[in-house]
Coordinates of C-alpha atoms and ligand atoms in Angstrom, one line a residue:
X1 CA 243.0 291.9 46.1
X2 CA 244.3 293.7 49.2
X3 CA 247.0 292.6 51.5
X4 CA 244.8 292.5 54.5
X5 CA 242.2 290.3 52.5
X6 CA 244.9 287.9 51.6
X7 CA 246.3 287.7 55.0
X8 CA 242.7 287.0 56.3
X9 CA 242.2 284.1 53.9
X10 CA 245.7 282.5 54.8
X11 CA 245.0 282.8 58.4
X12 CA 241.5 281.2 57.9
X13 CA 243.3 278.5 56.0
X14 CA 245.7 278.0 59.0
X15 CA 243.1 277.7 61.6
X16 CA 241.1 275.2 59.5
X17 CA 244.2 273.3 58.8
X18 CA 244.6 273.1 62.6
X19 CA 241.1 272.0 63.0
X20 CA 241.7 269.3 60.3
X21 CA 244.6 268.0 62.4
X22 CA 247.0 268.8 59.4
X23 CA 250.7 269.0 60.3
X24 CA 251.0 272.0 62.7
X25 CA 254.1 273.2 61.0
X26 CA 252.0 273.9 58.1
X27 CA 249.4 276.0 60.0
X28 CA 252.1 277.9 61.5
X29 CA 254.0 278.7 58.2
X30 CA 250.5 280.1 56.9
X31 CA 250.1 282.1 60.0
X32 CA 253.6 283.4 59.7
X33 CA 253.1 284.2 55.8
X34 CA 250.0 286.0 56.8
X35 CA 251.8 288.2 59.2
X36 CA 254.5 289.0 56.5
X37 CA 251.8 289.9 54.2
X38 CA 250.0 292.1 56.4
X39 CA 253.3 294.0 57.3
X40 CA 254.3 294.3 53.6
X41 CA 253.7 297.8 52.3
X42 CA 253.7 296.9 48.6
X43 CA 250.7 295.3 47.0
X44 CA 251.3 291.5 47.5
X45 CA 248.9 290.5 44.6
X46 CA 251.3 292.3 42.3
X47 CA 254.1 290.6 43.7
X48 CA 252.3 287.4 43.0
X49 CA 251.6 288.3 39.6
X50 CA 255.0 289.3 38.8
X51 CA 256.4 285.9 40.2
X52 CA 258.3 288.0 42.9
X53 CA 256.2 286.9 46.0
X54 CA 258.9 284.4 47.2
X55 CA 261.1 287.5 47.9
X56 CA 259.1 287.9 51.0
X57 CA 260.2 286.4 54.2
X58 CA 258.7 282.9 55.0
X59 CA 257.0 282.5 51.6
X60 CA 258.1 279.3 49.8
X61 CA 257.0 277.3 46.7
X62 CA 253.7 275.8 48.3
X63 CA 252.5 278.9 49.8
X64 CA 253.3 280.8 46.6
X65 CA 251.0 278.3 45.0
X66 CA 248.1 279.1 47.0
X67 CA 248.6 282.6 46.7
X68 CA 248.5 282.4 42.9
X69 CA 245.3 280.7 43.3
X70 CA 243.9 283.2 45.7
X71 CA 244.9 286.2 43.5
X72 CA 243.9 284.6 40.1
X73 CA 240.6 283.0 41.2
X74 CA 239.6 284.9 44.4
X75 CA 239.6 281.8 46.5
X76 CA 241.5 278.8 47.7
X77 CA 239.6 275.8 46.6
X78 CA 240.8 273.5 49.5
X79 CA 240.0 276.2 52.0
X80 CA 236.4 276.4 50.7
X81 CA 236.3 272.7 50.9
X82 CA 237.5 272.8 54.5
X83 CA 235.1 275.5 55.3
X84 CA 232.1 273.2 54.1
X85 CA 233.4 270.2 55.9
X86 CA 234.5 271.7 59.2
X87 CA 231.7 274.2 59.7
X88 CA 234.0 277.0 61.1
X89 CA 230.8 278.8 62.3
X90 CA 230.0 276.0 64.8
X91 CA 233.6 275.7 65.8
X92 CA 233.8 279.3 66.7
X93 CA 230.6 279.0 68.6
X94 CA 231.6 275.8 70.3
X95 CA 234.9 277.4 71.3
X96 CA 232.9 280.4 72.7
X97 CA 230.8 278.0 74.7
X98 CA 233.7 276.3 76.0
X99 CA 233.7 273.2 73.6
X100 CA 236.9 272.0 72.0
X101 CA 237.1 272.3 68.2
X102 CA 236.9 268.7 67.6
X103 CA 233.6 268.4 69.6
X104 CA 231.9 271.1 67.7
X105 CA 233.0 269.4 64.4
X106 CA 231.5 266.1 65.6
X107 CA 228.2 267.8 66.8
X108 CA 228.0 269.7 63.3
X109 CA 228.6 266.4 61.6
X110 CA 226.2 264.2 63.7
X111 CA 223.4 266.5 64.0
X112 CA 223.8 268.6 60.8
X113 CA 223.7 271.9 62.8
X114 CA 225.5 274.9 61.5
X115 CA 224.0 278.0 63.4
X116 CA 223.5 279.0 67.0
X117 CA 219.6 278.6 66.5
X118 CA 220.0 275.0 65.1
X119 CA 222.2 274.3 68.0
X120 CA 219.7 275.6 70.4
X121 CA 217.0 273.5 68.9
X122 CA 219.1 270.3 68.8
X123 CA 219.9 271.0 72.4
X124 CA 216.2 271.6 73.5
X125 CA 215.3 268.6 71.6
X126 CA 217.8 266.4 73.8
X127 CA 219.7 265.4 70.8
X128 CA 223.0 266.5 71.9
X129 CA 223.2 263.3 73.9
X130 CA 223.0 261.2 70.6
X131 CA 226.4 262.5 69.6
X132 CA 229.2 260.0 70.5
X133 CA 231.3 261.2 73.0
X134 CA 228.9 263.6 74.6
X135 CA 227.5 262.6 77.9
X136 CA 225.1 264.2 80.3
X137 CA 227.8 266.3 81.9
X138 CA 228.9 268.0 78.6
X139 CA 225.3 268.4 77.8
X140 CA 224.6 270.2 80.9
X141 CA 227.5 272.4 80.6
X142 CA 226.6 273.3 76.9
X143 CA 222.9 274.0 77.8
X144 CA 224.2 276.3 80.6
X145 CA 226.5 278.0 78.3
X146 CA 223.8 278.5 75.8
X147 CA 221.4 280.0 78.5
X148 CA 224.0 282.7 79.2
X149 CA 223.0 285.8 77.8
X150 CA 224.2 289.4 77.4
X151 CA 227.7 289.3 78.6
X152 CA 229.9 288.0 75.8
X153 CA 233.0 287.0 77.2
X154 CA 235.7 284.8 75.8
X155 CA 236.9 281.7 77.7
X156 CA 239.9 283.8 78.6
X157 CA 241.4 287.2 77.8
X158 CA 243.5 287.2 74.5
X159 CA 246.8 288.8 73.8
X160 CA 246.6 292.5 73.3
X161 CA 248.3 292.6 70.0
X162 CA 246.0 289.9 68.4
X163 CA 243.0 291.8 69.9
X164 CA 244.0 295.2 68.6
X165 CA 244.7 293.6 65.2
X166 CA 241.1 292.0 65.3
X167 CA 239.2 294.9 66.5
X168 CA 241.3 297.4 64.4
X169 CA 240.6 295.2 61.2
X170 CA 236.9 294.8 62.0
X171 CA 236.5 298.7 62.8
X172 CA 238.2 299.7 59.6
X173 CA 235.9 297.4 57.6
X174 CA 232.7 298.8 59.2
X175 CA 234.1 302.5 59.2
X176 CA 233.9 302.4 63.0
X177 CA 236.3 302.9 65.9
X178 CA 237.9 300.5 68.2
X179 CA 236.5 300.4 71.6
X180 CA 236.1 298.3 74.7
X181 CA 239.1 296.7 76.6
X182 CA 241.3 297.2 73.5
X183 CA 240.8 301.1 73.4
X184 CA 241.8 301.0 77.1
X185 CA 244.9 298.9 76.2
X186 CA 244.0 296.3 78.8
X187 CA 246.6 293.6 78.9
X188 CA 244.5 290.7 78.0
X189 CA 241.3 292.0 76.5
X190 CA 238.0 290.2 77.0
X191 CA 235.4 292.6 75.9
X192 CA 236.2 293.5 72.2
X193 CA 234.1 296.1 70.8
X194 CA 233.6 298.3 67.7
X195 CA 231.5 301.6 67.8
X196 CA 230.2 302.7 64.4
X197 CA 228.1 305.7 63.3
X198 CA 225.6 304.8 60.7
X199 CA 222.3 306.0 59.5
X200 CA 221.6 302.4 58.2
X201 CA 222.3 299.9 61.2
X202 CA 220.8 297.0 59.2
X203 CA 223.4 297.1 56.3
X204 CA 226.3 297.8 59.1
X205 CA 225.2 294.7 61.1
X206 CA 224.9 292.8 57.7
X207 CA 228.3 293.7 56.7
X208 CA 229.6 292.7 60.0
X209 CA 228.1 289.3 59.9
X210 CA 229.8 288.8 56.7
X211 CA 233.3 289.7 57.5
X212 CA 235.9 286.9 57.2
X213 CA 236.9 287.2 60.9
X214 CA 233.4 286.5 62.0
X215 CA 232.2 283.0 61.8
X216 CA 229.0 283.3 63.6
X217 CA 226.6 285.9 65.0
X218 CA 225.4 284.8 68.5
X219 CA 223.3 288.0 69.4
X220 CA 221.7 290.5 67.3
X221 CA 219.5 293.6 68.1
X222 CA 218.5 296.8 66.3
X223 CA 221.7 298.5 66.9
X224 CA 223.9 295.9 68.3
X225 CA 225.2 292.4 67.4
X226 CA 227.9 289.9 68.9
X227 CA 229.8 287.8 66.5
X228 CA 232.4 285.2 67.2
X229 CA 235.7 284.4 65.6
X230 CA 236.8 281.0 64.6
X231 CA 238.7 280.9 67.9
X232 CA 235.6 281.5 69.8
X233 CA 236.3 285.2 70.6
X234 CA 233.3 287.3 70.9
X235 CA 233.2 290.9 69.2
X236 CA 230.5 293.4 69.9
X237 CA 229.4 296.0 67.4
X238 CA 227.3 298.8 68.4
X239 CA 225.8 301.2 65.7
X240 CA 224.8 304.6 66.7
X241 CA 223.2 307.5 64.8
X242 CA 225.9 310.0 63.9
X243 CA 224.6 312.6 66.5
X244 CA 224.9 310.2 69.3
X245 CA 228.2 308.6 68.3
X246 CA 230.4 310.1 70.9
X247 CA 228.1 308.9 73.6
X248 CA 228.0 305.4 72.1
X249 CA 231.8 305.4 71.8
X250 CA 232.1 306.5 75.4
X251 CA 229.8 303.8 76.8
X252 CA 231.5 301.2 74.7
X253 CA 235.1 302.2 75.9
X254 CA 235.0 302.7 79.6
X255 CA 234.7 299.9 82.3
X256 CA 231.1 299.4 83.6
X257 CA 232.2 301.3 86.9
X258 CA 233.7 304.2 85.0
X259 CA 230.6 304.7 82.7
X260 CA 228.2 304.2 85.3
X261 CA 229.7 307.1 87.5
X262 CA 229.3 309.5 84.6
X263 CA 225.8 308.5 83.8
X264 CA 223.4 309.7 82.6
X265 CA 225.4 310.7 79.4
X266 CA 224.2 313.5 77.1
X267 CA 223.9 312.7 73.3
X268 CA 226.8 314.1 71.3
X269 CA 228.4 313.3 68.0
X270 CA 232.0 313.1 69.4
X271 CA 233.4 312.1 72.8
X272 CA 235.0 315.5 73.5
X273 CA 231.6 317.1 73.3
X274 CA 230.1 314.4 75.7
X275 CA 232.7 315.4 78.3
X276 CA 232.2 319.0 77.7
X277 CA 228.5 318.7 78.3
X278 CA 229.3 316.7 81.5
X279 CA 231.7 319.4 82.7
X280 CA 234.3 316.7 83.2
X281 CA 237.8 317.0 81.7
X282 CA 238.6 314.5 78.6
X283 CA 239.9 311.5 80.1
X284 CA 242.5 309.2 78.1
X285 CA 240.9 305.8 77.5
X286 CA 243.8 304.0 79.5
X287 CA 242.5 305.7 82.8
X288 CA 238.9 304.7 82.2
X289 CA 238.8 301.9 84.8
X290 CA 237.6 303.4 88.1
X291 CA 235.4 306.3 88.4
X292 CA 237.3 309.6 87.7
X293 CA 236.1 313.1 87.0
X294 CA 239.1 315.3 87.6
X295 CA 241.8 316.6 85.4
X296 CA 244.1 313.7 84.3
X297 CA 247.9 314.1 84.7
X298 CA 249.9 314.7 81.4
X299 CA 250.8 310.9 80.7
X300 CA 253.8 309.5 79.1
X301 CA 254.0 309.8 75.4
X302 CA 255.8 307.6 72.8
X303 CA 257.9 310.6 71.7
X304 CA 259.3 311.1 75.1
X305 CA 261.2 307.8 74.9
X306 CA 264.8 308.2 74.0
X307 CA 266.0 304.7 73.8
X308 CA 265.4 301.1 74.4
X309 CA 267.4 299.3 77.1
X310 CA 266.5 295.6 76.6
X311 CA 266.9 293.9 73.3
X312 CA 268.4 290.7 71.9
X313 CA 270.6 289.9 68.8
X314 CA 271.8 286.9 66.9
X315 CA 274.3 286.3 69.8
X316 CA 271.5 284.7 71.8
X317 CA 267.9 284.1 70.6
X318 CA 267.5 287.4 68.3
X319 CA 267.1 287.5 64.7
X320 CA 269.2 290.7 63.9
X321 CA 272.9 291.6 64.5
X322 CA 274.1 294.3 67.0
X323 CA 274.4 296.7 64.1
X324 CA 271.1 296.1 62.6
X325 CA 269.4 296.6 65.9
X326 CA 271.3 299.7 66.7
X327 CA 270.5 301.1 63.3
X328 CA 266.8 300.4 63.7
X329 CA 266.9 302.1 67.0
X330 CA 268.7 305.2 65.6
X331 CA 266.1 305.3 62.7
X332 CA 263.3 305.3 65.4
X333 CA 264.9 308.7 66.7
X334 CA 266.5 307.2 69.8
X335 CA 269.8 308.1 71.3
X336 CA 270.8 304.9 72.6
X337 CA 270.1 301.1 72.9
X338 CA 271.4 298.4 75.2
X339 CA 272.0 295.0 73.9
X340 CA 271.0 292.6 76.5
X341 CA 271.5 289.0 75.4
X342 CA 270.8 286.0 77.6
X343 CA 273.3 284.1 79.8
X344 CA 273.7 280.3 79.8
X345 CA 271.3 279.5 82.7
X346 CA 268.3 280.6 80.5
X347 CA 268.7 277.1 79.0
X348 CA 266.3 276.9 76.2
X349 CA 268.2 279.3 73.9
X350 CA 271.9 280.2 73.6
X351 CA 273.3 282.3 76.4
X352 CA 276.5 284.3 76.6
X353 CA 279.6 283.1 78.8
X354 CA 282.0 285.6 80.2
X355 CA 284.2 284.9 76.9
X356 CA 281.2 285.6 74.5
X357 CA 280.4 288.9 76.4
X358 CA 284.1 290.1 75.8
X359 CA 283.9 289.1 72.1
X360 CA 280.5 290.8 71.8
X361 CA 282.2 294.0 73.0
X362 CA 284.2 294.2 69.9
X363 CA 281.2 294.2 67.9
X364 CA 279.4 296.8 70.0
X365 CA 282.6 299.1 69.8
X366 CA 282.7 298.7 66.0
X367 CA 278.9 299.7 65.9
X368 CA 279.6 302.7 68.2
X369 CA 282.1 303.8 65.8
X370 CA 279.9 303.7 62.8
X371 CA 276.9 305.1 64.5
X372 CA 278.2 307.8 66.8
X373 CA 276.8 309.9 68.6
X374 CA 274.2 307.1 68.7
X375 CA 275.2 305.0 71.6
X376 CA 275.1 301.3 71.9
X377 CA 275.5 300.0 75.3
X378 CA 277.2 296.8 76.4
X379 CA 274.3 295.1 78.3
X380 CA 273.3 291.7 79.5
X381 CA 270.1 289.9 80.5
X382 CA 271.6 288.0 83.3
X383 CA 269.6 285.2 84.7
X384 CA 269.0 285.2 88.6
X385 CA 269.9 281.6 89.7
X386 CA 267.6 279.9 92.1
X387 CA 269.7 280.9 95.1
X388 CA 269.8 284.6 94.0
X389 CA 273.3 284.5 92.6
X390 CA 273.7 285.9 89.2
X391 CA 274.7 283.9 86.2
X392 CA 278.0 285.8 85.3
X393 CA 280.7 286.7 87.7
X394 CA 280.9 290.3 89.0
X395 CA 284.1 291.2 87.3
X396 CA 282.2 290.4 83.8
X397 CA 279.2 292.5 85.1
X398 CA 281.5 295.3 86.2
X399 CA 282.6 295.8 82.4
X400 CA 279.0 296.3 81.3
X401 CA 277.1 299.6 81.0
X402 CA 273.6 298.0 81.6
X403 CA 272.7 294.8 83.5
X404 CA 269.2 293.6 83.5
X405 CA 268.7 290.7 86.0
X406 CA 266.0 288.1 85.1
X407 CA 264.2 285.3 86.7
X408 CA 263.5 282.6 84.0
X409 CA 263.8 279.1 85.3
X410 CA 262.4 277.9 88.6
X411 CA 259.5 280.1 88.9
X412 CA 257.2 278.0 91.1
X413 CA 259.0 278.9 94.2
X414 CA 257.2 280.1 97.4
X415 CA 256.7 283.7 97.9
X416 CA 259.4 284.1 100.6
X417 CA 262.0 282.2 98.6
X418 CA 261.1 284.0 95.5
X419 CA 261.4 287.3 97.1
X420 CA 264.6 286.6 98.8
X421 CA 266.2 285.4 95.4
X422 CA 265.1 288.6 93.7
X423 CA 266.2 290.7 96.7
X424 CA 269.6 289.0 96.7
X425 CA 270.0 289.8 93.0
X426 CA 269.2 293.3 93.3
X427 CA 271.7 293.7 96.0
X428 CA 274.4 292.8 93.4
X429 CA 276.1 296.3 92.8
X430 CA 276.1 296.0 89.0
X431 CA 272.5 295.2 88.4
X432 CA 270.5 298.3 87.0
X433 CA 267.2 296.9 86.2
X434 CA 264.9 294.1 87.2
X435 CA 263.4 292.6 84.0
X436 CA 259.7 291.5 83.7
X437 CA 259.3 291.6 87.4
X438 CA 256.5 289.1 87.9
X439 CA 257.4 286.6 85.1
X440 CA 253.9 286.0 84.0
X441 CA 253.3 285.0 80.4
X442 CA 249.7 285.9 79.5
X443 CA 247.4 282.6 79.3
X444 CA 250.4 280.5 79.9
X445 CA 252.3 281.2 83.1
X446 CA 250.9 282.8 86.2
X447 CA 252.7 285.7 88.0
X448 CA 255.6 284.6 90.1
X449 CA 254.9 284.7 93.9
X450 CA 257.2 287.7 94.5
X451 CA 256.5 290.6 97.0
X452 CA 256.6 293.5 94.8
X453 CA 256.4 296.0 97.5
X454 CA 259.5 294.7 99.0
X455 CA 261.1 294.6 95.6
X456 CA 260.1 298.3 95.0
X457 CA 261.7 299.4 98.4
X458 CA 264.9 297.6 97.7
X459 CA 265.0 299.1 94.1
X460 CA 264.4 302.5 95.5
X461 CA 267.0 302.3 98.2
X462 CA 269.7 301.0 95.6
X463 CA 268.7 303.2 92.5
X464 CA 267.4 300.1 90.5
X465 CA 264.8 300.3 88.0
X466 CA 261.9 298.0 87.3
X467 CA 260.9 297.2 83.8
X468 CA 257.7 297.4 81.7
X469 CA 258.4 294.6 79.4
X470 CA 256.7 295.3 76.1
X471 CA 256.5 291.8 74.6
X472 CA 252.6 291.5 74.1
X473 CA 252.3 288.2 76.0
X474 CA 254.2 289.6 78.9
X475 CA 253.3 293.4 79.4
X476 CA 255.1 292.9 82.8
X477 CA 254.7 295.0 84.9
X478 CA 251.2 295.6 84.2
X479 CA 249.3 298.7 84.6
X480 CA 248.2 298.3 88.1
X481 CA 251.9 297.4 89.1
X482 CA 253.1 300.4 87.4
X483 CA 250.7 302.6 89.4
X484 CA 252.0 301.0 92.6
X485 CA 255.8 301.6 91.3
X486 CA 254.9 305.1 90.5
X487 CA 253.5 305.8 94.0
X488 CA 256.5 304.0 95.6
X489 CA 258.7 306.5 93.5
X490 CA 260.8 303.6 91.8
X491 CA 262.3 304.4 88.3
X492 CA 260.4 302.6 85.6
X493 CA 262.2 301.6 82.4
X494 CA 260.0 301.0 79.2
X495 CA 261.8 298.3 77.2
X496 CA 260.6 296.1 74.4
X497 CA 262.8 293.1 74.9
X498 CA 262.9 293.0 71.1
X499 CA 264.3 289.9 69.5
X500 CA 264.0 291.4 66.1
X501 CA 264.1 294.9 64.4
X502 CA 260.3 294.8 64.3
X503 CA 260.1 293.9 67.8
X504 CA 261.4 297.4 68.7
X505 CA 257.9 298.7 67.5
X506 CA 256.4 297.2 70.8
X507 CA 257.6 300.1 72.4
X508 CA 253.9 301.3 72.0
X509 CA 252.7 298.4 74.2
X510 CA 255.2 299.7 77.0
X511 CA 254.2 303.3 76.8
X512 CA 250.5 302.3 76.8
X513 CA 251.0 300.0 79.7
X514 CA 252.9 302.7 81.7
X515 CA 250.0 305.1 80.9
X516 CA 247.6 302.5 82.3
X517 CA 249.6 303.0 85.4
X518 CA 249.3 306.8 85.3
X519 CA 253.0 307.3 84.5
X520 CA 254.1 310.5 83.4
X521 CA 257.5 311.2 81.4
X522 CA 259.2 312.0 84.7
X523 CA 258.4 308.4 86.1
X524 CA 260.2 306.7 83.2
X525 CA 264.0 306.6 83.1
X526 CA 264.5 306.1 79.4
X527 CA 263.0 309.5 78.6
X528 CA 266.2 310.7 80.1
X529 CA 269.5 311.3 78.5
X530 CA 271.9 308.6 78.7
X531 CA 274.3 310.3 80.9
X532 CA 271.8 310.9 83.6
X533 CA 270.7 307.3 83.6
X534 CA 274.1 306.0 83.8
X535 CA 275.0 308.3 86.8
X536 CA 272.1 306.8 88.8
X537 CA 274.2 303.7 89.9
X538 CA 277.9 303.2 89.7
X539 CA 279.3 299.7 90.3
X540 CA 280.8 299.1 93.9
X541 CA 284.3 299.1 92.2
Ligands
ZN601 ZN1 263.8 287.5 79.8
ZN602 ZN1 264.9 289.6 77.2

C-alpha cells in the first residue's frame, strides 16, 4: 500500500471522527500523522511491518495499531463502520450546499438518502420538512442550492496548499494535469479543476468517482464531471481527446475573462501549440487573470532567491534551533537567513526580551562560525504596538542586522489609525521590512484597514521593504498588492515566516504569489547578495 493511500485513509478517518464528534485531539492527531506519512520518502507500509513506524514523528501506539490493521487487511474496520453510519457522501454534498455536517447526517438518517438524486427526490416530495430541526427556511435554502447549476463553487475559497495537494493527488491518480485556480496559484482557490487526455472518458470519469477524495458526484456529462470532497469542496474533471488536450487545459486554467478574450481556441495537443496557432506568446498560468496577448515579462524564478529573511526558532514559537534552521537554509543553496523570533507583545506565544535577544546573539555567532561563509543574521519580528511604537527599545534594535515590524494584536483599528500606526513604525530608523502588511488570515481574519499606497510611499522614501509572506494561510501581500508595490517601485522581500525546517519550503508560495504580481527578479530584494541588501538602510546611529 502506497504512502499516499495510507495518508488518504487516515485523513478520511480523521474527518469522520470529527463528524462523529469524537475527541478533536484524536482527529487532529490522525491528520498530523497523515501529513507525516505523505512527506515520508520511505514506504510506510514496510515500516509498519518492520515494527518501526513509531520512529516517525507524531505516530504513537494507537495510530500504529490502526496502521497495522490498514496495512494487513487493506482497511480500518472502524472507518468502514463510520462510513456506513455517517454517509460521508451526503455530508460532502450537504457542506457543498451550505448545510452543516450534523444536519446532513440527520437528513441521511431520517430520510435514508445517500446520493444527490435521492436528496433531490426527497426535497421535491417535500420530505425535508419532516426531518427534526429542518424548518421552511432551511428547506428553501436547500432547494435553492439544489437548483443551482453549472457553477460549482465551494462555500468559500480553501487554503492554497490544501487545494494544491487535493488537485495534485486527483490529477496524478487520473494521469491528468492540475488546472483551474490552483494552476494559476490563486491565493484561496475556488475552482478546482483537473484536465485529462483520454480516449475513454467513461472509464476516466468512473475512476474519478471512485477516488477516496471524492465522496459524491454532483454533475456528470460525457466528458466532464464535478465531484465533492467530504469537506464539501467541488472538483471538476474535464476529459479531452489527446489531440485536443492543450485546448482543454488552457480553457480549464485561465480565468473566464482571460479565456474568452482568446476564443475561438484552435484544437491542439498541447498548450504551446494552441498559443502558437493563435499567434500569441505563451503566458505563464499565474498571469492568466485578465485578457493579455503580449509577450509576458521574465518573471521571478525560485532559483533567483538567495536567502530567507523571516523565520522562527525554538526561542519563540518555532520548532527548530538556530543552527538547524541555518543548516536547512544552507542546504537549500541560500547564502543567508535571518532569525526573526517574536517579541513579548505578540502574547499568545513566547516573545524575546532585550535580554533574550542578546543571549540569542551568542547562539547565532556560534552558528556563523560553524557555517561560514553562510551568514545567519540577527533579526527580530518586532511587534508594532497599538500606538505605533515598537516592542523593543531602539538600542536593542540597533544591534540587529534585520528588523521586521509586524502588526499582530489590535487589528480591528479604523483605517486612519491603523495607517498611522504602521507609518510610525516604518519611521523607526532600524526597521528594514514590514511583515505580512495586511494581516489577513485566509478564511479567518480579514485584511487590516491599512492604506497600502501610503505604506508603499513611506517604504519607498525610507528604503524599507514589504514582505510577501509565504505561510499558505497568509500569502500577504497577495498578487494584486504585489503588482501595486512593483508599480510603486517598493522593494519586495519573499520570506517564508518558517516555524520549522520544513516551513522553509513555502518559498514556492512566496515566489508564485510574487509572480502573480508580475514581479521579476529585479523587484525582489532577497535575490540580491547580502551586502547589497544591508547597504540599503543604515540605522540612524
Ligand atoms: Zn507575524
Ligand atoms: Zn513570523
